[in-house]
Coordinates of C-alpha atoms in Angstrom, one line a residue:
X1 CA 139.9 4.0 -29.8
X2 CA 141.1 0.5 -29.1
X3 CA 142.8 -1.4 -31.9
X4 CA 140.6 -3.7 -34.0
X5 CA 140.8 -7.5 -33.6
X6 CA 139.7 -8.9 -36.9
X7 CA 142.9 -10.9 -37.5
X8 CA 145.8 -11.8 -35.2
X9 CA 148.8 -9.6 -35.0
X10 CA 152.1 -11.2 -35.7
X11 CA 154.0 -9.8 -32.8
X12 CA 157.6 -10.0 -31.5
X13 CA 159.3 -9.2 -28.2
X14 CA 162.1 -6.7 -28.3
X15 CA 162.0 -6.3 -24.5
X16 CA 164.7 -3.9 -23.2
X17 CA 167.1 -4.9 -26.1
X18 CA 165.6 -2.2 -28.4
X19 CA 167.3 0.5 -26.2
X20 CA 170.2 -1.3 -24.4
X21 CA 171.7 -3.3 -27.4
X22 CA 172.9 -0.3 -29.5
X23 CA 176.6 -1.0 -29.7
X24 CA 178.0 -2.1 -33.1
X25 CA 176.8 -5.6 -34.0
X26 CA 174.3 -5.8 -31.1
X27 CA 171.3 -5.7 -33.4
X28 CA 169.5 -2.5 -32.6
X29 CA 172.1 0.2 -33.4
X30 CA 170.1 1.1 -36.5
X31 CA 166.4 1.1 -35.7
X32 CA 165.4 1.8 -39.2
X33 CA 167.2 -1.3 -40.5
X34 CA 165.9 -3.4 -37.6
X35 CA 162.3 -2.3 -38.1
X36 CA 162.5 -2.7 -41.9
X37 CA 163.8 -6.2 -41.4
X38 CA 160.9 -6.9 -39.0
X39 CA 158.4 -5.7 -41.5
X40 CA 160.1 -7.8 -44.3
X41 CA 159.6 -10.9 -42.1
X42 CA 155.8 -10.1 -41.9
X43 CA 155.5 -8.8 -38.4
X44 CA 153.1 -6.0 -37.6
X45 CA 153.6 -5.5 -33.9
X46 CA 156.4 -5.4 -31.3
X47 CA 156.4 -5.5 -27.5
X48 CA 159.0 -3.4 -25.8
X49 CA 160.1 -2.3 -22.4
X50 CA 159.0 1.3 -21.8
X51 CA 161.1 1.7 -18.7
X52 CA 158.2 3.5 -17.0
X53 CA 159.8 3.9 -13.6
X54 CA 162.7 5.7 -15.3
X55 CA 160.5 7.9 -17.5
X56 CA 158.6 8.9 -14.4
X57 CA 161.7 9.6 -12.4
X58 CA 163.5 11.5 -15.2
X59 CA 162.6 11.0 -18.8
X60 CA 165.5 13.1 -20.1
X61 CA 168.1 11.9 -17.5
X62 CA 171.0 9.6 -18.3
X63 CA 170.4 6.3 -16.4
X64 CA 173.1 3.7 -15.7
X65 CA 171.6 0.3 -16.0
X66 CA 173.0 -2.8 -14.3
X67 CA 173.1 -6.2 -16.2
X68 CA 170.5 -8.7 -15.2
X69 CA 172.6 -11.5 -16.7
X70 CA 175.5 -12.1 -19.1
X71 CA 174.6 -15.5 -20.5
X72 CA 171.6 -14.7 -22.7
X73 CA 171.3 -12.1 -25.5
X74 CA 168.5 -9.9 -24.2
X75 CA 169.7 -6.4 -23.1
X76 CA 173.2 -5.4 -22.2
X77 CA 175.5 -7.9 -20.6
X78 CA 177.4 -5.2 -18.8
X79 CA 176.8 -1.7 -17.4
X80 CA 175.1 0.5 -20.0
X81 CA 173.6 4.0 -20.1
X82 CA 170.2 5.0 -21.5
X83 CA 168.1 8.1 -21.9
X84 CA 164.6 6.7 -22.1
X85 CA 162.2 9.6 -22.9
X86 CA 163.4 10.9 -26.3
X87 CA 164.4 7.4 -27.5
X88 CA 161.0 5.9 -26.6
X89 CA 159.2 8.6 -28.5
X90 CA 161.6 8.3 -31.5
X91 CA 161.3 4.5 -31.6
X92 CA 157.5 4.4 -31.4
X93 CA 157.3 7.1 -34.2
X94 CA 159.4 4.8 -36.4
X95 CA 157.1 1.9 -35.6
X96 CA 154.0 3.9 -36.4
X97 CA 155.5 5.1 -39.7
X98 CA 155.8 1.4 -40.7
X99 CA 152.3 0.4 -39.5
X100 CA 153.9 -1.6 -36.6
X101 CA 151.8 -1.5 -33.5
X102 CA 153.5 -1.3 -30.1
X103 CA 152.8 -3.2 -27.0
X104 CA 154.3 -1.6 -23.9
X105 CA 155.6 -3.6 -21.0
X106 CA 158.4 -3.4 -18.4
X107 CA 160.9 -5.7 -16.8
X108 CA 161.7 -3.1 -14.2
X109 CA 165.3 -2.8 -15.2
X110 CA 167.7 -2.0 -12.3
X111 CA 169.5 1.4 -12.2
X112 CA 172.2 2.2 -9.7
X113 CA 169.7 4.0 -7.5
X114 CA 167.2 1.1 -7.8
X115 CA 164.3 3.5 -8.2
X116 CA 162.0 0.6 -9.1
X117 CA 161.8 -0.2 -5.4
X118 CA 160.0 3.1 -4.9
X119 CA 156.8 1.5 -6.1
X120 CA 154.9 0.7 -2.9
X121 CA 151.2 0.9 -3.9
X122 CA 148.8 0.6 -6.8
X123 CA 148.8 4.4 -7.0
X124 CA 152.6 4.3 -7.4
X125 CA 152.4 1.7 -10.1
X126 CA 149.7 3.5 -12.0
X127 CA 151.6 6.8 -11.8
X128 CA 154.7 5.6 -13.6
X129 CA 152.6 4.3 -16.4
X130 CA 150.4 7.3 -16.7
X131 CA 153.5 9.5 -16.8
X132 CA 154.9 7.3 -19.6
X133 CA 151.6 7.3 -21.5
X134 CA 151.4 11.1 -21.2
X135 CA 154.9 11.4 -22.7
X136 CA 153.8 9.3 -25.7
X137 CA 150.5 11.2 -25.9
X138 CA 152.2 14.6 -26.0
X139 CA 154.2 13.3 -29.0
X140 CA 151.0 12.4 -30.8
X141 CA 151.7 8.7 -30.7
X142 CA 149.1 7.2 -28.3
X143 CA 147.3 5.7 -31.3
X144 CA 150.3 3.5 -32.0
X145 CA 149.9 1.7 -28.7
X146 CA 148.3 -1.8 -28.9
X147 CA 148.1 -2.5 -25.1
X148 CA 149.9 -1.8 -21.9
X149 CA 151.4 -4.7 -19.8
X150 CA 151.9 -3.2 -16.4
X151 CA 154.5 -5.8 -15.3
X152 CA 156.3 -8.6 -17.1
X153 CA 155.5 -12.1 -15.8
X154 CA 153.6 -11.0 -12.7
X155 CA 154.2 -11.7 -9.9
X156 CA 157.5 -13.7 -10.0
X157 CA 160.1 -12.1 -7.8
X158 CA 162.7 -11.7 -10.5
X159 CA 160.6 -9.4 -12.5
X160 CA 158.5 -7.9 -9.7
X161 CA 161.1 -6.7 -7.2
X162 CA 158.9 -4.1 -5.6
X163 CA 156.7 -6.8 -4.2
X164 CA 159.5 -8.5 -2.4
X165 CA 162.1 -5.8 -1.7
X166 CA 164.4 -7.5 -4.3
X167 CA 164.5 -10.3 -6.7
X168 CA 164.4 -13.2 -4.2
X169 CA 161.4 -14.6 -2.4
X170 CA 158.5 -17.1 -2.6
X171 CA 156.2 -16.2 -5.5
X172 CA 152.9 -14.8 -4.3
X173 CA 149.7 -16.3 -5.5
X174 CA 147.5 -14.4 -7.9
X175 CA 144.6 -15.5 -5.7
X176 CA 146.1 -13.4 -2.9
X177 CA 143.6 -10.5 -2.3
X178 CA 146.5 -8.0 -2.1
X179 CA 147.8 -9.1 -5.5
X180 CA 144.3 -8.9 -7.0
X181 CA 143.8 -5.5 -5.5
X182 CA 147.1 -4.3 -6.9
X183 CA 146.1 -5.3 -10.4
X184 CA 142.6 -4.0 -10.2
X185 CA 143.4 -0.7 -8.6
X186 CA 146.4 0.3 -10.7
X187 CA 144.5 -0.4 -13.9
X188 CA 141.5 1.5 -12.7
X189 CA 143.7 4.6 -11.9
X190 CA 145.3 4.4 -15.3
X191 CA 142.0 4.2 -17.1
X192 CA 140.9 7.5 -15.5
X193 CA 143.5 9.1 -17.7
X194 CA 143.6 6.8 -20.7
X195 CA 140.3 4.8 -20.8
X196 CA 140.6 3.7 -24.4
X197 CA 143.7 1.5 -24.0
X198 CA 143.9 -2.2 -23.3
X199 CA 145.6 -3.1 -20.0
X200 CA 147.0 -6.3 -18.6
X201 CA 149.7 -8.0 -16.5
X202 CA 151.6 -10.7 -18.4
X203 CA 152.0 -14.2 -16.8
X204 CA 154.3 -17.2 -17.1
X205 CA 153.3 -19.3 -14.0
X206 CA 150.2 -20.4 -12.0
X207 CA 148.4 -21.9 -14.9
X208 CA 146.9 -24.9 -13.1
X209 CA 144.5 -22.9 -10.9
X210 CA 143.4 -20.3 -13.5
X211 CA 139.7 -21.0 -12.7
X212 CA 140.3 -19.6 -9.2
X213 CA 142.0 -16.4 -10.4
X214 CA 140.2 -13.1 -10.8
X215 CA 141.3 -11.6 -14.1
X216 CA 138.2 -9.4 -14.6
X217 CA 140.2 -6.2 -14.5
X218 CA 142.4 -7.3 -17.4
X219 CA 141.4 -6.4 -20.9
X220 CA 143.4 -9.1 -22.4
X221 CA 145.5 -12.0 -21.1
X222 CA 149.2 -12.2 -22.0
X223 CA 150.4 -15.7 -21.0
X224 CA 153.9 -16.8 -21.9
X225 CA 154.1 -20.5 -22.9
X226 CA 157.1 -22.8 -23.5
X227 CA 157.6 -26.5 -23.8
X228 CA 160.6 -26.2 -21.5
X229 CA 159.2 -24.1 -18.7
X230 CA 159.0 -25.9 -15.4
X231 CA 155.3 -25.3 -15.2
X232 CA 154.8 -27.1 -18.5
X233 CA 157.4 -30.0 -18.5
X234 CA 160.4 -31.5 -16.9
X235 CA 162.8 -30.6 -19.7
X236 CA 164.8 -28.1 -17.7
X237 CA 165.3 -30.6 -14.9
X238 CA 166.2 -33.4 -17.3
X239 CA 168.7 -31.3 -19.1
X240 CA 170.2 -29.6 -16.1
X241 CA 169.2 -26.1 -17.0
X242 CA 168.5 -23.8 -14.1
X243 CA 168.4 -20.3 -15.6
X244 CA 172.1 -19.6 -14.7
X245 CA 172.5 -15.9 -15.2
X246 CA 176.3 -15.4 -14.9
X247 CA 177.6 -19.0 -15.5
X248 CA 177.8 -20.9 -18.8
X249 CA 177.0 -24.2 -17.0
X250 CA 173.3 -24.2 -18.1
X251 CA 174.1 -23.7 -21.7
X252 CA 176.9 -26.3 -21.5
X253 CA 174.2 -28.7 -20.3
X254 CA 171.9 -27.7 -23.1
X255 CA 174.7 -28.5 -25.6
X256 CA 175.3 -31.9 -23.9
X257 CA 171.6 -33.0 -23.4
X258 CA 169.1 -30.4 -24.7
X259 CA 168.2 -31.7 -28.1
X260 CA 168.8 -35.3 -27.3
X261 CA 166.4 -35.1 -24.3
X262 CA 163.8 -33.6 -26.5
X263 CA 164.3 -36.0 -29.4
X264 CA 164.1 -39.1 -27.4
X265 CA 160.9 -37.9 -25.7
X266 CA 159.4 -35.8 -28.5
X267 CA 155.8 -37.0 -28.4
X268 CA 155.6 -36.4 -24.6
X269 CA 157.2 -32.9 -24.9
X270 CA 155.1 -31.9 -27.9
X271 CA 152.0 -33.0 -26.0
X272 CA 153.1 -30.9 -23.0
X273 CA 153.3 -27.8 -25.2
X274 CA 150.0 -28.4 -27.1
X275 CA 148.3 -29.3 -23.8
X276 CA 149.4 -26.1 -22.2
X277 CA 148.1 -24.1 -25.2
X278 CA 144.8 -25.9 -24.9
X279 CA 144.7 -25.1 -21.2
X280 CA 145.3 -21.4 -21.8
X281 CA 142.7 -21.4 -24.6
X282 CA 140.2 -22.8 -22.1
X283 CA 141.0 -20.0 -19.8
X284 CA 140.3 -17.5 -22.6
X285 CA 136.9 -19.1 -23.3
X286 CA 136.0 -19.2 -19.6
X287 CA 137.0 -15.6 -19.0
X288 CA 136.0 -14.1 -22.3
X289 CA 139.5 -12.6 -22.6
X290 CA 141.5 -12.4 -25.8
X291 CA 145.0 -13.8 -25.7
X292 CA 148.3 -12.3 -26.8
X293 CA 151.5 -14.3 -26.4
X294 CA 154.9 -12.7 -27.0
X295 CA 157.2 -15.2 -25.4
X296 CA 157.0 -18.8 -26.5
X297 CA 157.0 -21.8 -27.7
X298 CA 160.1 -23.9 -27.5
X299 CA 162.7 -23.3 -24.7
X300 CA 163.0 -20.2 -22.6
X301 CA 166.7 -19.5 -23.1
X302 CA 168.7 -20.1 -26.2
X303 CA 171.3 -18.3 -28.3
X304 CA 173.9 -18.5 -31.1
X305 CA 176.4 -20.8 -29.4
X306 CA 178.8 -23.6 -30.4
X307 CA 176.9 -26.8 -31.0
X308 CA 173.5 -25.3 -30.5
X309 CA 171.3 -25.8 -33.6
X310 CA 168.2 -23.7 -34.4
X311 CA 166.4 -26.3 -36.4
X312 CA 164.6 -28.1 -33.6
X313 CA 163.8 -24.8 -31.9
X314 CA 162.1 -23.6 -35.1
X315 CA 160.2 -26.8 -35.5
X316 CA 158.9 -26.5 -31.9
X317 CA 158.0 -22.9 -32.4
X318 CA 156.1 -23.8 -35.6
X319 CA 154.1 -26.5 -33.7
X320 CA 153.2 -23.9 -31.1
X321 CA 152.2 -21.2 -33.6
X322 CA 150.1 -23.7 -35.6
X323 CA 148.3 -25.1 -32.5
X324 CA 147.6 -21.7 -31.0
X325 CA 146.4 -20.1 -34.2
X326 CA 143.7 -22.7 -34.8
X327 CA 142.1 -22.2 -31.5
X328 CA 140.6 -18.8 -32.5
X329 CA 141.5 -17.3 -29.1
X330 CA 144.8 -15.5 -29.9
X331 CA 144.7 -11.9 -31.2
X332 CA 148.5 -11.6 -31.0
X333 CA 150.9 -14.5 -31.7
X334 CA 154.7 -14.5 -31.6
X335 CA 156.8 -17.0 -33.4
X336 CA 159.3 -17.2 -30.5
X337 CA 161.0 -15.0 -28.0
X338 CA 164.1 -15.1 -30.2
X339 CA 162.6 -13.1 -33.0
X340 CA 165.2 -10.3 -33.0
X341 CA 168.3 -9.4 -34.9
X342 CA 170.7 -10.4 -32.1
X343 CA 169.6 -14.0 -32.6
X344 CA 171.3 -14.4 -36.0
X345 CA 170.5 -18.1 -36.6
X346 CA 166.8 -17.4 -36.1
X347 CA 166.6 -14.0 -37.6
X348 CA 168.3 -14.8 -40.9
X349 CA 165.7 -17.4 -42.0
X350 CA 163.4 -14.9 -43.7
X351 CA 161.3 -17.6 -45.4
X352 CA 160.5 -19.3 -42.1
X353 CA 159.3 -16.0 -40.5
X354 CA 157.2 -15.2 -43.6
X355 CA 155.6 -18.5 -43.6
X356 CA 154.6 -18.3 -40.0
X357 CA 153.6 -14.7 -40.0
X358 CA 151.4 -15.4 -43.0
X359 CA 149.8 -18.2 -41.1
X360 CA 149.3 -16.0 -38.0
X361 CA 147.7 -13.1 -39.9
X362 CA 145.3 -15.3 -41.8
X363 CA 144.1 -17.3 -38.8
X364 CA 140.6 -17.0 -37.5
X365 CA 139.5 -15.1 -34.3
X366 CA 136.4 -16.3 -32.5
X367 CA 133.4 -14.1 -33.0
X368 CA 133.2 -13.1 -29.3
X369 CA 136.7 -11.5 -29.5
X370 CA 136.3 -9.6 -32.8
X371 CA 136.1 -5.8 -32.7

């Protein structure tokens, strides 16, 4: 049975960090502590990377994972090893025991053999997910799953390498018939095995032409929304931040100009954020799809770093939460994409988290979305 939507979930994103960041001080070395702290802050859902391609290729195998960056605090910043199958089951069981629902996603993490590039069709995409769901089902945990996001931020090249033969290329349009067919057919195949789950592909781009996009195959929409994203505002360009993965230049520029650029143009940047939220809410009303957002609302990349203050980040996130919650279209709302124990300056403010999660969980859901 699908989960009820009678109030929004307060959800966070623990991406691939839940499994990769397990060295001392990395934040997830003690899952019991991390999940207890998550519950203490009022969250009742978490979105994680299920590494489905690795589960399908060898759930009990040791996999060597390559770093996708070393400048931000998601995942491991150097080579690491994981064994996905047993740990995925153990982690979901700990979530279920605490009443924390689990959204499954994948960032298609790169192993040394690059098995993610073996996905060449909708059937291939569906198979890795069905294999992963079967593992969870055999453990008696399928009822802990809130939804399945087949691919993080589809179809940008960096997170959809099997479409481009790597992480470079010109982003394909979601109006492309082949892209539509991939979404439609892979979900249809998965539903043959697990018809009672909600399925989606999460997005972070192509929000201007949503009226021309076919999302009929998606059970929910998972849009990621930030003030700073190039699709929302010019903040990145004005600051000089270009998602540098292995160079500190971008963060040095945020130190030099990030807050000042926002402060001196606060009304315009705040309106860019709330305007994007309104745009996505309109998409929800037009499509009849409920919204879940797990990556949001301030800047895309931030961390504990000299001269970087969390205060204005939390203020922007509060603006985003408050504005999204009052629309009635969100059934899952995150406070930010920094809501994890590795972001100490954000994590330690328990009162801030409690205030926003209380707001989220008491917010209305429009009648057409309730179930």
